[in-house]
Amino acid sequence: MNSDVEIAGDPLAVPHLLPPVPAHPSTVAGFAGLARTIAADRTGWAPLVRYDATTRWYHRLRTGPGYEVWLLSWVPGQGSGPHDHGPSSGVLTVLDGELTERTARGDRTLGAGAQRVFAPGYAHEVVNDALEPAVSLHVYFPGLTEMPMHAPHTPHALACAAPAARRDAAVG
């Protein structure tokens, strides 16, 4: 038996034999991968970061067909307030520092590299409870068109708000 394999020609020279490379993500996994790729390119986002003691700083980093990417900074004590993202799904990636995500299920500490993927109507609050600034990357698909705010954080308030937000998003 001969274990040598011969390939005639260059398969890369015949593009119709290769699957097309998507220009933009089209799945949740693709958007999570996009966020990881952007996060890994520190030289692309780090020079853009600014810190503002009076309000959360944000910068739209990129847009594509049906999605947008935002860069946010958080000084200690800053938070988003309880909210959902309307009809948008999203991927939150912590780039630097540490953030706390508060939901009806409790609090979760997210360190650098942590990712959270969420569906439309998902209610949460993101806060920098640490003593150092933090930076995060947010991918929304479709692009963020609304961010309904909810009552002040209590586990009960967030638990009740999420189903209503999903219902309202389905109607609208």
PDB file of N, CA and C in Angstrom, residues 49-52 55-58 71-75 78 134-136:
ATOM      1  N   VAL A  49      -9.544  55.099  23.451  1.00  0.00           N
ATOM      2  CA  VAL A  49     -10.229  55.124  24.745  1.00  0.00           C
ATOM      3  C   VAL A  49     -10.011  56.450  25.456  1.00  0.00           C
ATOM      4  N   ARG A  50     -11.091  56.977  25.985  1.00  0.00           N
ATOM      5  CA  ARG A  50     -11.069  58.184  26.815  1.00  0.00           C
ATOM      6  C   ARG A  50     -11.840  57.869  28.089  1.00  0.00           C
ATOM      7  N   TYR A  51     -11.506  58.552  29.171  1.00  0.00           N
ATOM      8  CA  TYR A  51     -12.213  58.373  30.432  1.00  0.00           C
ATOM      9  C   TYR A  51     -12.847  59.702  30.806  1.00  0.00           C
ATOM     10  N   ASP A  52     -14.097  59.651  31.239  1.00  0.00           N
ATOM     11  CA  ASP A  52     -14.840  60.851  31.607  1.00  0.00           C
ATOM     12  C   ASP A  52     -15.458  60.610  32.979  1.00  0.00           C
ATOM     13  N   THR A  55     -19.599  61.156  32.942  1.00  0.00           N
ATOM     14  CA  THR A  55     -20.514  60.279  32.217  1.00  0.00           C
ATOM     15  C   THR A  55     -19.737  59.158  31.554  1.00  0.00           C
ATOM     16  N   ARG A  56     -20.413  58.069  31.273  1.00  0.00           N
ATOM     17  CA  ARG A  56     -19.727  56.984  30.559  1.00  0.00           C
ATOM     18  C   ARG A  56     -19.331  57.479  29.179  1.00  0.00           C
ATOM     19  N   TRP A  57     -18.118  57.166  28.773  1.00  0.00           N
ATOM     20  CA  TRP A  57     -17.625  57.539  27.453  1.00  0.00           C
ATOM     21  C   TRP A  57     -17.902  56.386  26.504  1.00  0.00           C
ATOM     22  N   TYR A  58     -18.281  56.697  25.275  1.00  0.00           N
ATOM     23  CA  TYR A  58     -18.501  55.651  24.276  1.00  0.00           C
ATOM     24  C   TYR A  58     -18.133  56.168  22.898  1.00  0.00           C
ATOM     25  N   LEU A  71     -17.280  50.937  21.613  1.00  0.00           N
ATOM     26  CA  LEU A  71     -16.222  50.892  22.614  1.00  0.00           C
ATOM     27  C   LEU A  71     -16.669  51.796  23.763  1.00  0.00           C
ATOM     28  N   LEU A  72     -16.648  51.296  25.004  1.00  0.00           N
ATOM     29  CA  LEU A  72     -17.079  52.073  26.168  1.00  0.00           C
ATOM     30  C   LEU A  72     -16.005  52.056  27.240  1.00  0.00           C
ATOM     31  N   SER A  73     -15.907  53.148  27.981  1.00  0.00           N
ATOM     32  CA  SER A  73     -15.035  53.165  29.153  1.00  0.00           C
ATOM     33  C   SER A  73     -15.880  53.437  30.384  1.00  0.00           C
ATOM     34  N   TRP A  74     -15.400  52.938  31.503  1.00  0.00           N
ATOM     35  CA  TRP A  74     -16.122  53.018  32.777  1.00  0.00           C
ATOM     36  C   TRP A  74     -15.123  53.373  33.867  1.00  0.00           C
ATOM     37  N   VAL A  75     -15.270  54.533  34.491  1.00  0.00           N
ATOM     38  CA  VAL A  75     -14.438  54.827  35.660  1.00  0.00           C
ATOM     39  C   VAL A  75     -15.129  54.189  36.865  1.00  0.00           C
ATOM     40  N   GLN A  78     -19.144  54.110  37.821  1.00  0.00           N
ATOM     41  CA  GLN A  78     -20.073  54.351  36.703  1.00  0.00           C
ATOM     42  C   GLN A  78     -20.837  53.079  36.363  1.00  0.00           C
ATOM     43  N   ALA A 134     -12.354  50.562  33.597  1.00  0.00           N
ATOM     44  CA  ALA A 134     -12.589  49.380  32.764  1.00  0.00           C
ATOM     45  C   ALA A 134     -12.951  49.843  31.355  1.00  0.00           C
ATOM     46  N   VAL A 135     -12.740  48.946  30.391  1.00  0.00           N
ATOM     47  CA  VAL A 135     -13.090  49.204  28.992  1.00  0.00           C
ATOM     48  C   VAL A 135     -13.838  47.981  28.482  1.00  0.00           C
ATOM     49  N   SER A 136     -14.899  48.211  27.723  1.00  0.00           N
ATOM     50  CA  SER A 136     -15.669  47.102  27.171  1.00  0.00           C
ATOM     51  C   SER A 136     -16.006  47.363  25.715  1.00  0.00           C
TER      52      SER A 136
END
